[in-house]
Amino acid sequence: MEKLRIALQKKGRLHDDSMKLLKEAGIKFNIGSGKLVAQSPSFPIEVLFLRDDDIPQTIADGVADLGVVGENEVAEKDFDIAVAKRLGFSKCRISLAIPKSEEYTGKKHFQNKKIATSYPVILQKYFDKEGIDADIHEITGSVEIAPGIGLADGIFDIVSSGSTLVANSLKEVEVVMQSEALLVKADNLSTEKQALLDELLFRLNAVMTANSNKYILLNAPNDKVDEIVSILPGMKSPTVLPLAEEGWSSIHSVISEKKFWEIIGKLKENGAEGIITFPIEKMIL
């Protein structure tokens, strides 16, 4: 029987988030100390642990069938690889930043400036699009220190919280791209491997849908049930059950995490009481 081979970052936040998602999908690996290849006893898949920036090449060359990699790395390596699924974690942005003491008047600020970055391909495409002629200085590692030591006039780098920029007296002035973790795949998977990928995607969808929703249970007076049901559509429609106390019902449904507090407020306004929410482990639509 064929196995899928998936490339994952060997350490860091992307590694941790990827392993957590796979574990929630019922896929665990036998990982020994320092191992770069591991097998799963619960699914026909093996994992290669690599540097994040090596994963696009590994997929493009057909060494691995799948990979979890930052969208920024896919854009920087510029290989023609397909995105199987956007995973929604490890979100960040790639931005231009300058010393906070400088006044910023617009994108032309970067004309004829020296910009330090680990993402020269993305930055060059952006400057070409904007008609900006700048000196792109490629460095690895601590890009944010470049202006402070006189190596560059500004930087182009990953920004999450922005605390690193503040610590180095820099300010973010232009967001060039948003990035998140992607599940990417090689071209021309065999029929058997494509079937395994379909099963993997089915599991991931069930986990990710569950993580973005909550199960809700509440009590409501019967004369308010219609109004509350209109607020809680659920997957089909909410479940309404009579309570032992006459004139009251128990309503069960699923709500989006993003709209949670907005919906809770509306429920309370319409007479809902005893509102309880639960996390959902898996959700299959």
JSON list of N, CA, C and O in Angstrom, two decimals, residues 68-101:
[
{"chain": "A", "resi": 68, "resn": "VAL", "atom": "N", "xyz": [3.35, 21.36, 4.85]},
{"chain": "A", "resi": 68, "resn": "VAL", "atom": "CA", "xyz": [2.73, 22.48, 5.54]},
{"chain": "A", "resi": 68, "resn": "VAL", "atom": "C", "xyz": [3.79, 23.57, 5.64]},
{"chain": "A", "resi": 68, "resn": "VAL", "atom": "O", "xyz": [4.86, 23.37, 6.22]},
{"chain": "A", "resi": 69, "resn": "VAL", "atom": "N", "xyz": [3.48, 24.72, 5.05]},
{"chain": "A", "resi": 69, "resn": "VAL", "atom": "CA", "xyz": [4.49, 25.77, 4.91]},
{"chain": "A", "resi": 69, "resn": "VAL", "atom": "C", "xyz": [3.81, 27.13, 4.94]},
{"chain": "A", "resi": 69, "resn": "VAL", "atom": "O", "xyz": [2.64, 27.26, 4.58]},
{"chain": "A", "resi": 70, "resn": "GLY", "atom": "N", "xyz": [4.56, 28.13, 5.38]},
{"chain": "A", "resi": 70, "resn": "GLY", "atom": "CA", "xyz": [4.04, 29.48, 5.38]},
{"chain": "A", "resi": 70, "resn": "GLY", "atom": "C", "xyz": [3.82, 29.98, 3.96]},
{"chain": "A", "resi": 70, "resn": "GLY", "atom": "O", "xyz": [4.61, 29.73, 3.05]},
{"chain": "A", "resi": 71, "resn": "GLU", "atom": "N", "xyz": [2.73, 30.71, 3.78]},
{"chain": "A", "resi": 71, "resn": "GLU", "atom": "CA", "xyz": [2.41, 31.28, 2.47]},
{"chain": "A", "resi": 71, "resn": "GLU", "atom": "C", "xyz": [3.53, 32.18, 1.97]},
{"chain": "A", "resi": 71, "resn": "GLU", "atom": "O", "xyz": [3.80, 32.26, 0.76]},
{"chain": "A", "resi": 72, "resn": "ASN", "atom": "N", "xyz": [4.22, 32.84, 2.90]},
{"chain": "A", "resi": 72, "resn": "ASN", "atom": "CA", "xyz": [5.33, 33.71, 2.53]},
{"chain": "A", "resi": 72, "resn": "ASN", "atom": "C", "xyz": [6.46, 32.93, 1.87]},
{"chain": "A", "resi": 72, "resn": "ASN", "atom": "O", "xyz": [7.10, 33.41, 0.92]},
{"chain": "A", "resi": 73, "resn": "GLU", "atom": "N", "xyz": [6.72, 31.71, 2.35]},
{"chain": "A", "resi": 73, "resn": "GLU", "atom": "CA", "xyz": [7.80, 30.89, 1.77]},
{"chain": "A", "resi": 73, "resn": "GLU", "atom": "C", "xyz": [7.41, 30.39, 0.38]},
{"chain": "A", "resi": 73, "resn": "GLU", "atom": "O", "xyz": [8.26, 30.32, -0.52]},
{"chain": "A", "resi": 74, "resn": "VAL", "atom": "N", "xyz": [6.13, 30.06, 0.18]},
{"chain": "A", "resi": 74, "resn": "VAL", "atom": "CA", "xyz": [5.67, 29.65, -1.15]},
{"chain": "A", "resi": 74, "resn": "VAL", "atom": "C", "xyz": [5.84, 30.79, -2.14]},
{"chain": "A", "resi": 74, "resn": "VAL", "atom": "O", "xyz": [6.32, 30.61, -3.27]},
{"chain": "A", "resi": 75, "resn": "ALA", "atom": "N", "xyz": [5.48, 32.02, -1.70]},
{"chain": "A", "resi": 75, "resn": "ALA", "atom": "CA", "xyz": [5.60, 33.19, -2.58]},
{"chain": "A", "resi": 75, "resn": "ALA", "atom": "C", "xyz": [7.06, 33.52, -2.87]},
{"chain": "A", "resi": 75, "resn": "ALA", "atom": "O", "xyz": [7.41, 33.89, -4.00]},
{"chain": "A", "resi": 76, "resn": "GLU", "atom": "N", "xyz": [7.91, 33.37, -1.86]},
{"chain": "A", "resi": 76, "resn": "GLU", "atom": "CA", "xyz": [9.33, 33.72, -2.04]},
{"chain": "A", "resi": 76, "resn": "GLU", "atom": "C", "xyz": [10.03, 32.74, -2.97]},
{"chain": "A", "resi": 76, "resn": "GLU", "atom": "O", "xyz": [10.81, 33.15, -3.84]},
{"chain": "A", "resi": 77, "resn": "LYS", "atom": "N", "xyz": [9.78, 31.44, -2.81]},
{"chain": "A", "resi": 77, "resn": "LYS", "atom": "CA", "xyz": [10.46, 30.44, -3.65]},
{"chain": "A", "resi": 77, "resn": "LYS", "atom": "C", "xyz": [9.89, 30.43, -5.07]},
{"chain": "A", "resi": 77, "resn": "LYS", "atom": "O", "xyz": [10.56, 30.02, -6.01]},
{"chain": "A", "resi": 78, "resn": "ASP", "atom": "N", "xyz": [8.62, 30.85, -5.21]},
{"chain": "A", "resi": 78, "resn": "ASP", "atom": "CA", "xyz": [8.00, 31.05, -6.52]},
{"chain": "A", "resi": 78, "resn": "ASP", "atom": "C", "xyz": [7.95, 29.78, -7.36]},
{"chain": "A", "resi": 78, "resn": "ASP", "atom": "O", "xyz": [8.07, 29.82, -8.58]},
{"chain": "A", "resi": 79, "resn": "PHE", "atom": "N", "xyz": [7.76, 28.62, -6.70]},
{"chain": "A", "resi": 79, "resn": "PHE", "atom": "CA", "xyz": [7.57, 27.38, -7.43]},
{"chain": "A", "resi": 79, "resn": "PHE", "atom": "C", "xyz": [6.10, 27.22, -7.80]},
{"chain": "A", "resi": 79, "resn": "PHE", "atom": "O", "xyz": [5.21, 27.74, -7.11]},
{"chain": "A", "resi": 80, "resn": "ASP", "atom": "N", "xyz": [5.84, 26.49, -8.85]},
{"chain": "A", "resi": 80, "resn": "ASP", "atom": "CA", "xyz": [4.47, 26.25, -9.30]},
{"chain": "A", "resi": 80, "resn": "ASP", "atom": "C", "xyz": [3.93, 25.03, -8.55]},
{"chain": "A", "resi": 80, "resn": "ASP", "atom": "O", "xyz": [3.93, 23.91, -9.05]},
{"chain": "A", "resi": 81, "resn": "ILE", "atom": "N", "xyz": [3.49, 25.24, -7.29]},
{"chain": "A", "resi": 81, "resn": "ILE", "atom": "CA", "xyz": [2.93, 24.16, -6.50]},
{"chain": "A", "resi": 81, "resn": "ILE", "atom": "C", "xyz": [1.51, 24.53, -6.08]},
{"chain": "A", "resi": 81, "resn": "ILE", "atom": "O", "xyz": [1.18, 25.70, -5.89]},
{"chain": "A", "resi": 82, "resn": "ALA", "atom": "N", "xyz": [0.66, 23.51, -5.96]},
{"chain": "A", "resi": 82, "resn": "ALA", "atom": "CA", "xyz": [-0.76, 23.73, -5.72]},
{"chain": "A", "resi": 82, "resn": "ALA", "atom": "C", "xyz": [-1.06, 23.81, -4.22]},
{"chain": "A", "resi": 82, "resn": "ALA", "atom": "O", "xyz": [-0.43, 23.11, -3.41]},
{"chain": "A", "resi": 83, "resn": "VAL", "atom": "N", "xyz": [-2.00, 24.64, -3.87]},
{"chain": "A", "resi": 83, "resn": "VAL", "atom": "CA", "xyz": [-2.47, 24.75, -2.49]},
{"chain": "A", "resi": 83, "resn": "VAL", "atom": "C", "xyz": [-3.65, 23.80, -2.32]},
{"chain": "A", "resi": 83, "resn": "VAL", "atom": "O", "xyz": [-4.68, 23.95, -2.98]},
{"chain": "A", "resi": 84, "resn": "ALA", "atom": "N", "xyz": [-3.50, 22.82, -1.43]},
{"chain": "A", "resi": 84, "resn": "ALA", "atom": "CA", "xyz": [-4.59, 21.87, -1.17]},
{"chain": "A", "resi": 84, "resn": "ALA", "atom": "C", "xyz": [-5.58, 22.43, -0.16]},
{"chain": "A", "resi": 84, "resn": "ALA", "atom": "O", "xyz": [-6.78, 22.17, -0.25]},
{"chain": "A", "resi": 85, "resn": "LYS", "atom": "N", "xyz": [-5.07, 23.22, 0.81]},
{"chain": "A", "resi": 85, "resn": "LYS", "atom": "CA", "xyz": [-5.96, 23.81, 1.81]},
{"chain": "A", "resi": 85, "resn": "LYS", "atom": "C", "xyz": [-5.24, 24.92, 2.56]},
{"chain": "A", "resi": 85, "resn": "LYS", "atom": "O", "xyz": [-4.06, 24.80, 2.90]},
{"chain": "A", "resi": 86, "resn": "ARG", "atom": "N", "xyz": [-5.96, 26.00, 2.83]},
{"chain": "A", "resi": 86, "resn": "ARG", "atom": "CA", "xyz": [-5.49, 27.05, 3.73]},
{"chain": "A", "resi": 86, "resn": "ARG", "atom": "C", "xyz": [-5.81, 26.61, 5.15]},
{"chain": "A", "resi": 86, "resn": "ARG", "atom": "O", "xyz": [-6.95, 26.24, 5.44]},
{"chain": "A", "resi": 87, "resn": "LEU", "atom": "N", "xyz": [-4.83, 26.67, 6.04]},
{"chain": "A", "resi": 87, "resn": "LEU", "atom": "CA", "xyz": [-4.99, 26.06, 7.35]},
{"chain": "A", "resi": 87, "resn": "LEU", "atom": "C", "xyz": [-5.36, 27.04, 8.46]},
{"chain": "A", "resi": 87, "resn": "LEU", "atom": "O", "xyz": [-5.74, 26.62, 9.56]},
{"chain": "A", "resi": 88, "resn": "GLY", "atom": "N", "xyz": [-5.24, 28.32, 8.22]},
{"chain": "A", "resi": 88, "resn": "GLY", "atom": "CA", "xyz": [-5.76, 29.30, 9.15]},
{"chain": "A", "resi": 88, "resn": "GLY", "atom": "C", "xyz": [-4.94, 29.58, 10.39]},
{"chain": "A", "resi": 88, "resn": "GLY", "atom": "O", "xyz": [-5.34, 30.39, 11.23]},
{"chain": "A", "resi": 89, "resn": "PHE", "atom": "N", "xyz": [-3.76, 28.93, 10.56]},
{"chain": "A", "resi": 89, "resn": "PHE", "atom": "CA", "xyz": [-2.92, 29.24, 11.71]},
{"chain": "A", "resi": 89, "resn": "PHE", "atom": "C", "xyz": [-1.58, 29.80, 11.25]},
{"chain": "A", "resi": 89, "resn": "PHE", "atom": "O", "xyz": [-1.33, 29.94, 10.06]},
{"chain": "A", "resi": 90, "resn": "SER", "atom": "N", "xyz": [-0.73, 30.16, 12.22]},
{"chain": "A", "resi": 90, "resn": "SER", "atom": "CA", "xyz": [0.57, 30.78, 11.94]},
{"chain": "A", "resi": 90, "resn": "SER", "atom": "C", "xyz": [0.41, 32.02, 11.04]},
{"chain": "A", "resi": 90, "resn": "SER", "atom": "O", "xyz": [1.16, 32.22, 10.10]},
{"chain": "A", "resi": 91, "resn": "LYS", "atom": "N", "xyz": [-0.60, 32.83, 11.37]},
{"chain": "A", "resi": 91, "resn": "LYS", "atom": "CA", "xyz": [-0.86, 34.03, 10.56]},
{"chain": "A", "resi": 91, "resn": "LYS", "atom": "C", "xyz": [0.14, 35.14, 10.90]},
{"chain": "A", "resi": 91, "resn": "LYS", "atom": "O", "xyz": [0.52, 35.32, 12.05]},
{"chain": "A", "resi": 92, "resn": "CYS", "atom": "N", "xyz": [0.55, 35.84, 9.86]},
{"chain": "A", "resi": 92, "resn": "CYS", "atom": "CA", "xyz": [1.43, 36.99, 10.03]},
{"chain": "A", "resi": 92, "resn": "CYS", "atom": "C", "xyz": [1.29, 37.86, 8.79]},
{"chain": "A", "resi": 92, "resn": "CYS", "atom": "O", "xyz": [0.51, 37.56, 7.90]},
{"chain": "A", "resi": 93, "resn": "ARG", "atom": "N", "xyz": [2.05, 38.94, 8.74]},
{"chain": "A", "resi": 93, "resn": "ARG", "atom": "CA", "xyz": [2.07, 39.78, 7.55]},
{"chain": "A", "resi": 93, "resn": "ARG", "atom": "C", "xyz": [3.53, 40.08, 7.22]},
{"chain": "A", "resi": 93, "resn": "ARG", "atom": "O", "xyz": [4.40, 40.02, 8.09]},
{"chain": "A", "resi": 94, "resn": "ILE", "atom": "N", "xyz": [3.78, 40.41, 5.97]},
{"chain": "A", "resi": 94, "resn": "ILE", "atom": "CA", "xyz": [5.13, 40.77, 5.53]},
{"chain": "A", "resi": 94, "resn": "ILE", "atom": "C", "xyz": [5.07, 42.25, 5.19]},
{"chain": "A", "resi": 94, "resn": "ILE", "atom": "O", "xyz": [4.33, 42.67, 4.30]},
{"chain": "A", "resi": 95, "resn": "SER", "atom": "N", "xyz": [5.85, 43.03, 5.91]},
{"chain": "A", "resi": 95, "resn": "SER", "atom": "CA", "xyz": [5.68, 44.48, 5.86]},
{"chain": "A", "resi": 95, "resn": "SER", "atom": "C", "xyz": [7.01, 45.22, 5.71]},
{"chain": "A", "resi": 95, "resn": "SER", "atom": "O", "xyz": [8.07, 44.70, 6.05]},
{"chain": "A", "resi": 96, "resn": "LEU", "atom": "N", "xyz": [6.88, 46.43, 5.20]},
{"chain": "A", "resi": 96, "resn": "LEU", "atom": "CA", "xyz": [8.01, 47.36, 5.16]},
{"chain": "A", "resi": 96, "resn": "LEU", "atom": "C", "xyz": [8.00, 48.20, 6.42]},
{"chain": "A", "resi": 96, "resn": "LEU", "atom": "O", "xyz": [6.94, 48.63, 6.89]},
{"chain": "A", "resi": 97, "resn": "ALA", "atom": "N", "xyz": [9.18, 48.43, 6.97]},
{"chain": "A", "resi": 97, "resn": "ALA", "atom": "CA", "xyz": [9.29, 49.23, 8.19]},
{"chain": "A", "resi": 97, "resn": "ALA", "atom": "C", "xyz": [10.50, 50.15, 8.08]},
{"chain": "A", "resi": 97, "resn": "ALA", "atom": "O", "xyz": [11.49, 49.83, 7.41]},
{"chain": "A", "resi": 98, "resn": "ILE", "atom": "N", "xyz": [10.40, 51.29, 8.74]},
{"chain": "A", "resi": 98, "resn": "ILE", "atom": "CA", "xyz": [11.47, 52.29, 8.74]},
{"chain": "A", "resi": 98, "resn": "ILE", "atom": "C", "xyz": [11.71, 52.76, 10.17]},
{"chain": "A", "resi": 98, "resn": "ILE", "atom": "O", "xyz": [10.89, 52.50, 11.06]},
{"chain": "A", "resi": 99, "resn": "PRO", "atom": "N", "xyz": [12.82, 53.47, 10.43]},
{"chain": "A", "resi": 99, "resn": "PRO", "atom": "CA", "xyz": [13.04, 54.02, 11.78]},
{"chain": "A", "resi": 99, "resn": "PRO", "atom": "C", "xyz": [11.87, 54.91, 12.19]},
{"chain": "A", "resi": 99, "resn": "PRO", "atom": "O", "xyz": [11.36, 55.70, 11.40]},
{"chain": "A", "resi": 100, "resn": "LYS", "atom": "N", "xyz": [11.43, 54.76, 13.44]},
{"chain": "A", "resi": 100, "resn": "LYS", "atom": "CA", "xyz": [10.24, 55.49, 13.88]},
{"chain": "A", "resi": 100, "resn": "LYS", "atom": "C", "xyz": [10.45, 57.00, 13.94]},
{"chain": "A", "resi": 100, "resn": "LYS", "atom": "O", "xyz": [9.49, 57.77, 13.98]},
{"chain": "A", "resi": 101, "resn": "SER", "atom": "N", "xyz": [11.71, 57.42, 13.92]},
{"chain": "A", "resi": 101, "resn": "SER", "atom": "CA", "xyz": [12.00, 58.85, 13.95]},
{"chain": "A", "resi": 101, "resn": "SER", "atom": "C", "xyz": [11.78, 59.52, 12.60]},
{"chain": "A", "resi": 101, "resn": "SER", "atom": "O", "xyz": [11.69, 60.75, 12.50]}
]
